[in-house]
mmCIF file of C-alpha atoms in Angstrom:
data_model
loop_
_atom_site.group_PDB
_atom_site.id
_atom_site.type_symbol
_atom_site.label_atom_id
_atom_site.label_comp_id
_atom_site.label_asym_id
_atom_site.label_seq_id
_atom_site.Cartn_x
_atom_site.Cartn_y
_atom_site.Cartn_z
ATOM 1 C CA UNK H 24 26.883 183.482 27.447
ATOM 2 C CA UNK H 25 30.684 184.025 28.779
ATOM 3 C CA UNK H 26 32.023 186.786 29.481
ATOM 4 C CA UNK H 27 35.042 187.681 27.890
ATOM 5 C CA UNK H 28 38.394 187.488 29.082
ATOM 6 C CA UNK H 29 41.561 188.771 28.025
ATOM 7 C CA UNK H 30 45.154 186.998 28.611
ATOM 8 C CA UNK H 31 47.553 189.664 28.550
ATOM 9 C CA UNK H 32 51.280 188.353 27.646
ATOM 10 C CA UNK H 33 53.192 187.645 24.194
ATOM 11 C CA UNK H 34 55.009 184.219 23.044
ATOM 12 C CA UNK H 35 58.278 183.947 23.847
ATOM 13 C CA UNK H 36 60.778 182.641 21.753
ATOM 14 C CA UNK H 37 63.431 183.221 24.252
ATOM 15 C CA UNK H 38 65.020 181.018 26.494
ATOM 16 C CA UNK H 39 64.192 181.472 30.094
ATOM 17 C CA UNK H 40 66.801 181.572 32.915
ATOM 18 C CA UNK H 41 66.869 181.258 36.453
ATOM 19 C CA UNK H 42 69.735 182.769 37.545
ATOM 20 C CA UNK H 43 73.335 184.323 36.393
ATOM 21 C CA UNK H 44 74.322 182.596 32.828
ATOM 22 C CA UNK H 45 78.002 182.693 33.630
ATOM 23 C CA UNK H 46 80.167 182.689 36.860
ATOM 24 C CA UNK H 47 80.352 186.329 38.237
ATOM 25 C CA UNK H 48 77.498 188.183 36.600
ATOM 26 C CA UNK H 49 74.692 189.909 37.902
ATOM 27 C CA UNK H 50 71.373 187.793 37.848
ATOM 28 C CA UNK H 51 68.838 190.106 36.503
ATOM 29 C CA UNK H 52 66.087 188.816 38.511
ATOM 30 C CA UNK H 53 63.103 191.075 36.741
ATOM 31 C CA UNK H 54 64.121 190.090 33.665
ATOM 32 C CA UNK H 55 63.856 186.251 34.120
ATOM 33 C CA UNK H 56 60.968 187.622 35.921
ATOM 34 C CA UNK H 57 59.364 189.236 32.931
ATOM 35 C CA UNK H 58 60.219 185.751 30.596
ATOM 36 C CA UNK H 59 59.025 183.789 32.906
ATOM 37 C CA UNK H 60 55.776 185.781 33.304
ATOM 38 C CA UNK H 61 55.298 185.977 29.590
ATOM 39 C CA UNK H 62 56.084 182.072 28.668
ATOM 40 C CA UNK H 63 53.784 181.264 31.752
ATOM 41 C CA UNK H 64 51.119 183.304 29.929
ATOM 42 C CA UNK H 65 51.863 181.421 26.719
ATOM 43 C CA UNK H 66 51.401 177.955 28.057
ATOM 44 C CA UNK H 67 47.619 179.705 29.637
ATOM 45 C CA UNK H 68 46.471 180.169 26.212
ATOM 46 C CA UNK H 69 47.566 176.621 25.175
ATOM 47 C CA UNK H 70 45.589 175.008 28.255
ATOM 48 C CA UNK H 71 48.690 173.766 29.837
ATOM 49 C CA UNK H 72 47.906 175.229 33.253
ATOM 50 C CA UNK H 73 50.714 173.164 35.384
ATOM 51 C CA UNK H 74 53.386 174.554 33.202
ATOM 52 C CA UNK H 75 51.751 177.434 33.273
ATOM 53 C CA UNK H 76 51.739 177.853 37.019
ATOM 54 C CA UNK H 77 55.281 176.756 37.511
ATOM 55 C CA UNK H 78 56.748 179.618 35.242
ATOM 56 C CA UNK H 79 54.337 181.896 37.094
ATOM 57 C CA UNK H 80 55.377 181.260 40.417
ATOM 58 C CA UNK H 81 58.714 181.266 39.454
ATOM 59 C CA UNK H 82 57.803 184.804 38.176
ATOM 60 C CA UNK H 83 56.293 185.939 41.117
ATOM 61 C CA UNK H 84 59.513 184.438 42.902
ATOM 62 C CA UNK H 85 62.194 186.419 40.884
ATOM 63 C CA UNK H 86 59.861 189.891 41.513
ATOM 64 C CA UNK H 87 56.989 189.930 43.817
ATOM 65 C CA UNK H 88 56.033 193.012 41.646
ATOM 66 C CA UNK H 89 55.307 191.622 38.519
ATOM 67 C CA UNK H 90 52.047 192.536 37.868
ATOM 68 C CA UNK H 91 51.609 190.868 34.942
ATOM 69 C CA UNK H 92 52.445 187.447 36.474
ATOM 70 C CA UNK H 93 49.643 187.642 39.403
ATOM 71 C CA UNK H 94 47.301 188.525 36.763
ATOM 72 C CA UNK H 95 47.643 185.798 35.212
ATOM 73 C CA UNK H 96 48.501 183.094 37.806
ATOM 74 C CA UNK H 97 45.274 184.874 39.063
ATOM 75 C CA UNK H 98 43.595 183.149 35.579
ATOM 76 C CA UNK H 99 45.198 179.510 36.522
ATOM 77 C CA UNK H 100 44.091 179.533 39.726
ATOM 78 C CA UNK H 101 40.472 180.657 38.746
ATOM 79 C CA UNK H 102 40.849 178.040 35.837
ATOM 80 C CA UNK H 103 41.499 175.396 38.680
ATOM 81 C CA UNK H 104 39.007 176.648 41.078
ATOM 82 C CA UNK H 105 41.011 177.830 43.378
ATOM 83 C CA UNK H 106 39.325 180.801 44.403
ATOM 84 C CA UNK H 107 40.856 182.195 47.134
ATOM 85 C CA UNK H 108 44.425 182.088 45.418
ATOM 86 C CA UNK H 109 42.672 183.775 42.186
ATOM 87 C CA UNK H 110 41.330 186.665 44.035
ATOM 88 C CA UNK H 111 44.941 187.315 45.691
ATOM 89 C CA UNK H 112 46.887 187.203 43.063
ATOM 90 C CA UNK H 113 44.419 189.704 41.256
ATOM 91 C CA UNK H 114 44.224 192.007 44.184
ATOM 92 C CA UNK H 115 47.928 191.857 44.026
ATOM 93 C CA UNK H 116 48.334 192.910 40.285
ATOM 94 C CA UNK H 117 45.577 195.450 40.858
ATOM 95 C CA UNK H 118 47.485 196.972 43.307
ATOM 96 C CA UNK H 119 50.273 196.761 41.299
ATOM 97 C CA UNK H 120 48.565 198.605 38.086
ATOM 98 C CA UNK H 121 45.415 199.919 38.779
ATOM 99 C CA UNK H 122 45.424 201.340 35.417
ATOM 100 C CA UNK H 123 45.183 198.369 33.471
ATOM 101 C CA UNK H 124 41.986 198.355 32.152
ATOM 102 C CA UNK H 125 42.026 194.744 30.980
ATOM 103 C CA UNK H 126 43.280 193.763 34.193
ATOM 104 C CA UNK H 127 40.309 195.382 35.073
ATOM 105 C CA UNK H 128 38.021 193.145 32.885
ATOM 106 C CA UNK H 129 39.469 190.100 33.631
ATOM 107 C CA UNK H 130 39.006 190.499 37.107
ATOM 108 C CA UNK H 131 35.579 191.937 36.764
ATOM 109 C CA UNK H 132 34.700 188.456 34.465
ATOM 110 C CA UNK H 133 35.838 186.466 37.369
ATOM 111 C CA UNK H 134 34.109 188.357 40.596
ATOM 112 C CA UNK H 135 31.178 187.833 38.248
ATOM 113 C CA UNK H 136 31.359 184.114 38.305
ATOM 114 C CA UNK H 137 31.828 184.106 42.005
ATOM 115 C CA UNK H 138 28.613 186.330 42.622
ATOM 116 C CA UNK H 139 29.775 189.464 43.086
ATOM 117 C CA UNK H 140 28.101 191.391 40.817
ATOM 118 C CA UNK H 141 28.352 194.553 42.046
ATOM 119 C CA UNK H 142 31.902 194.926 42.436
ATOM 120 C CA UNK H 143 32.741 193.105 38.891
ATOM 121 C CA UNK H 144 30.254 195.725 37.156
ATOM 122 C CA UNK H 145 32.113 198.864 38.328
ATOM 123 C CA UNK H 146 35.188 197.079 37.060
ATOM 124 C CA UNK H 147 33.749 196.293 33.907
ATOM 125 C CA UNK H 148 32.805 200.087 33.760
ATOM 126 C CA UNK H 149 36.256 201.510 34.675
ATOM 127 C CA UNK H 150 37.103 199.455 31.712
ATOM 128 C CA UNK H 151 35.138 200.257 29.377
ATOM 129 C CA UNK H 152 35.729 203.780 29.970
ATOM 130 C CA UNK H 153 39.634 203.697 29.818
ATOM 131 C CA UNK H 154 40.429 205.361 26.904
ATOM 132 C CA UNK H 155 43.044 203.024 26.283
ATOM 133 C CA UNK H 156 41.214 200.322 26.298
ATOM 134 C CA UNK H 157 41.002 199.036 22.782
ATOM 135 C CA UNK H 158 37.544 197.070 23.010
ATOM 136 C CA UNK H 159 35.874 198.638 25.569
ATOM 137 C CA UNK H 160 32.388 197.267 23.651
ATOM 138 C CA UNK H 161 33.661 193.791 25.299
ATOM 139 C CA UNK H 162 33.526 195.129 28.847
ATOM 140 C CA UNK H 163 30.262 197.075 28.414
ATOM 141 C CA UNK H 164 28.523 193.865 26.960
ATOM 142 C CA UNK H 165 30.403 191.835 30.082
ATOM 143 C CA UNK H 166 28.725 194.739 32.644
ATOM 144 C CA UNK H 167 25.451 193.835 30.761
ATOM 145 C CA UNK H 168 25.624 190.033 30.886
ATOM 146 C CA UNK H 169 26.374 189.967 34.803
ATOM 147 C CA UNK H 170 23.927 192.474 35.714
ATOM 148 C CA UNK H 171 21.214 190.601 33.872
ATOM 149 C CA UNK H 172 22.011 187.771 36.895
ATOM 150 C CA UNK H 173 20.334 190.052 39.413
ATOM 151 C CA UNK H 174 17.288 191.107 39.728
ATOM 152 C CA UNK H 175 18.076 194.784 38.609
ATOM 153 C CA UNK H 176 17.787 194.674 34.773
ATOM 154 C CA UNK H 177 17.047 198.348 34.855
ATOM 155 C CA UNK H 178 20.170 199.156 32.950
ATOM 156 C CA UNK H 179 20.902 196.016 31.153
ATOM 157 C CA UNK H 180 19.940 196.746 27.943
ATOM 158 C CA UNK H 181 21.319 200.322 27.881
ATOM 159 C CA UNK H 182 25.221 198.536 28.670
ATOM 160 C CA UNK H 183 24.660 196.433 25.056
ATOM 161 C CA UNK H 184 23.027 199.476 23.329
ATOM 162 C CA UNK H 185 26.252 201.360 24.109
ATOM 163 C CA UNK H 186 28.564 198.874 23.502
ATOM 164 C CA UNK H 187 26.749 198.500 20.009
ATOM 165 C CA UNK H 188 26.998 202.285 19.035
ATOM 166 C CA UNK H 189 31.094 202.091 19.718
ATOM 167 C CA UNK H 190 31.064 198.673 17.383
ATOM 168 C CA UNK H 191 27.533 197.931 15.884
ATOM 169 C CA UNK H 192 28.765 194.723 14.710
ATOM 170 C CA UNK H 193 29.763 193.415 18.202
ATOM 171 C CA UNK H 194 28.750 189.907 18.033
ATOM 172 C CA UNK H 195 28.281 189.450 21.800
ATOM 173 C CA UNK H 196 25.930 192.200 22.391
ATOM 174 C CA UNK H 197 24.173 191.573 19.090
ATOM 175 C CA UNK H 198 23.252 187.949 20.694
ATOM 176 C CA UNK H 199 22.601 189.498 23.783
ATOM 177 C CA UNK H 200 20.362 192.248 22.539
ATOM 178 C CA UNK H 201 18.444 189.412 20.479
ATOM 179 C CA UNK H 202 17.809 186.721 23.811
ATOM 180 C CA UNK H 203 16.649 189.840 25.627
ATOM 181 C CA UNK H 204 14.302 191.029 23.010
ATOM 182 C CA UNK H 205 13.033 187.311 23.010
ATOM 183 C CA UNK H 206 12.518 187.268 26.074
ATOM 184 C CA UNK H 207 10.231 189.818 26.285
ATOM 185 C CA UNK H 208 8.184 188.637 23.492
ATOM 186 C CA UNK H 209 9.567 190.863 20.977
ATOM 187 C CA UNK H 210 10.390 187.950 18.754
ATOM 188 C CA UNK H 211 10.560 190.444 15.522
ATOM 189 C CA UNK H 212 12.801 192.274 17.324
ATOM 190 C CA UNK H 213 14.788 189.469 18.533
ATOM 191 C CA UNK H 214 15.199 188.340 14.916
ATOM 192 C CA UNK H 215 16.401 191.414 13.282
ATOM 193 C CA UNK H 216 19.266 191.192 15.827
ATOM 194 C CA UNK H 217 19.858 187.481 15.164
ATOM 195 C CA UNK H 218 20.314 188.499 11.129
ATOM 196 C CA UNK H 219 22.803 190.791 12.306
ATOM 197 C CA UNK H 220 24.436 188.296 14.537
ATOM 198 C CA UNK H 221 24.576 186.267 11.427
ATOM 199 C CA UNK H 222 26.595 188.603 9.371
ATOM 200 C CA UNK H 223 29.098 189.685 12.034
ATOM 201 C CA UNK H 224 29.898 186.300 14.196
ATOM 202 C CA UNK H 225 29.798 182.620 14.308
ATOM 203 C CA UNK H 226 26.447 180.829 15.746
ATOM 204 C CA UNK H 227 27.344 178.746 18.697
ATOM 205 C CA UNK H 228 24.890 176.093 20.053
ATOM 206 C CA UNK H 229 23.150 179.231 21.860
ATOM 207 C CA UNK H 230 22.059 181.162 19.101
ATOM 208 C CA UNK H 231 21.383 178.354 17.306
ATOM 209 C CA UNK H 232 18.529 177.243 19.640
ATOM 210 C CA UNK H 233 17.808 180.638 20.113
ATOM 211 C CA UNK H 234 17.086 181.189 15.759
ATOM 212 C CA UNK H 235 15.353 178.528 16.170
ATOM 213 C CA UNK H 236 12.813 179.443 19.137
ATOM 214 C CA UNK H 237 12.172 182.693 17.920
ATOM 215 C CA UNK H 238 11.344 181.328 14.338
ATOM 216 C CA UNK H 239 9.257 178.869 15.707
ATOM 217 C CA UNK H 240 7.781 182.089 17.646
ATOM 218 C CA UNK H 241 7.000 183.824 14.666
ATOM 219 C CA UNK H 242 5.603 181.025 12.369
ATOM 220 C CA UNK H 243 8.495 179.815 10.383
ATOM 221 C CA UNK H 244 8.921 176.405 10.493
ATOM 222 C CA UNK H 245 10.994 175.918 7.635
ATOM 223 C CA UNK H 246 13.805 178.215 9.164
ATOM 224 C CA UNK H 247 12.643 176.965 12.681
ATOM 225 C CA UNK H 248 13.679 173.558 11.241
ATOM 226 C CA UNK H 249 16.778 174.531 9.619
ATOM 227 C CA UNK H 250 18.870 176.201 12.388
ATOM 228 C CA UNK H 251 17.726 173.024 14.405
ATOM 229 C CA UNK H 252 19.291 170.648 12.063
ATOM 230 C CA UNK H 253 22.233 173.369 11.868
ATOM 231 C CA UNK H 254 22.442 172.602 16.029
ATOM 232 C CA UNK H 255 22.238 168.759 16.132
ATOM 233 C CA UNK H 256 25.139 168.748 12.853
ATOM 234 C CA UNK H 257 27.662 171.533 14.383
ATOM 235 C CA UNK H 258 27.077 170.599 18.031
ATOM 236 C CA UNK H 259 25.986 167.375 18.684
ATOM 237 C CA UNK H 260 26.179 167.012 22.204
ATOM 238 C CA UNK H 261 23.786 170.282 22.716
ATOM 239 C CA UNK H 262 20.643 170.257 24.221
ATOM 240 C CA UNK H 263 18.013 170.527 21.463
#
């Protein structure tokens, strides 16, 4: 399961410029700054990570302070594996706005890729308990998912339960709730969650195989069989 991350920015419609627009005016550097940043964040969500890096950097360029544009040149560079430029350019923005609590997540998400499990979980948690954070079930279920890589599950399940009484149809923790209740050989359990999975989300190729184990589990073959012929038709290229 992925964790979730969040690209913080809007589409711009605007024209971006690099400098004055007529002979003797006043560049307004953190303006371009803020276009730049926000059409950079644009052409993240599309994919198009070279464009996206270029209007970044010129971001960064036009106002080293632009939080919003190390966060998410910060997301290119962890999108190209470039690790060490990642974690700079979040450190920067976290510096910058260490009250952003999806700042917060998104760097969590990626210390959690890289291992570092402890420090992404306390961000995760200063997330989800923001206030202003509007889905701070996301981060709980994130603090959940990347603890349950160690070998301290103590308080795995206890991130999902909460992050299921602020939304109880939370797909993520729903599916996460159901693999850990398989895993212990609570396939009943595991089930009931699945059904509710089912009502609030879309099956990927996880669940999927995961409906199907724990049917097969509990003695169903006929539903067993079904969600696997729903995984080889809607994603052929899983693993069965």
């Amino acid at each position: 399961m992925r964790l979730a991350l969040i690209i913080l920015a809007l589409t711009v419609s605007a024209c971006v410029t690099d400098g004055p627009e007529s002979a003797g005016s006043k560049p307004d550097y953190a303006e371009a700054s803020r276009l730049n940043s926000e059409l950079g964040a644009d052409y993240l969500r599309k994919g198009q990570l070279e464009l996206a890096k270029e209007k970044l950097e010129r971001a960064v360029e036009q106002d080293s302070d632009n939080a919003q544009a190390h966060a998410s040149l910060a997301l290119v560079h962890a999108q190209r594996g470039d690790t060490r430029e990642a974690k700079r350019h979040f450190r920067k923005a976290l510096s910058l706005k260490n009250d952003d609590p999806s700042l917060k997540n998104n760097y969590g998400t990626f210390l959690c890729d890289q291992g570092e499990v402890k420090e992404a979980v306390e961000l995760f948690l200063q997330a989800a308990r923001d206030r202003s954070y509007p889905t701070p079930e996301a981060a709980l279920t994130n603090a959940g998912i990347c603890l349950r890589r160690t070998t301290d599950t103590s308080q795995v399940e206890g991130y999902f339960r909460e992050a299921l009484q602020i939304n109880a149809e939370f797909p993520d923790a729903l599916s996460q709730m159901a693999q850990l209740s398989h895993d212990r050989g609570d396939h009943l359990r595991a089930r009931a969650f699945l059904q509710r999975f089912e009502r609030a989300g879309k099956h990927s190729a996880e669940t999927l195989r995961l409906a199907a184990q724990t049917e097969r589990e509990l003695g169903d073959r006929v539903a067993a069989a079904r969600y696997e012929r729903r995984l080889k038709k809607e994603f052929p290229d899983a693993k069965p």
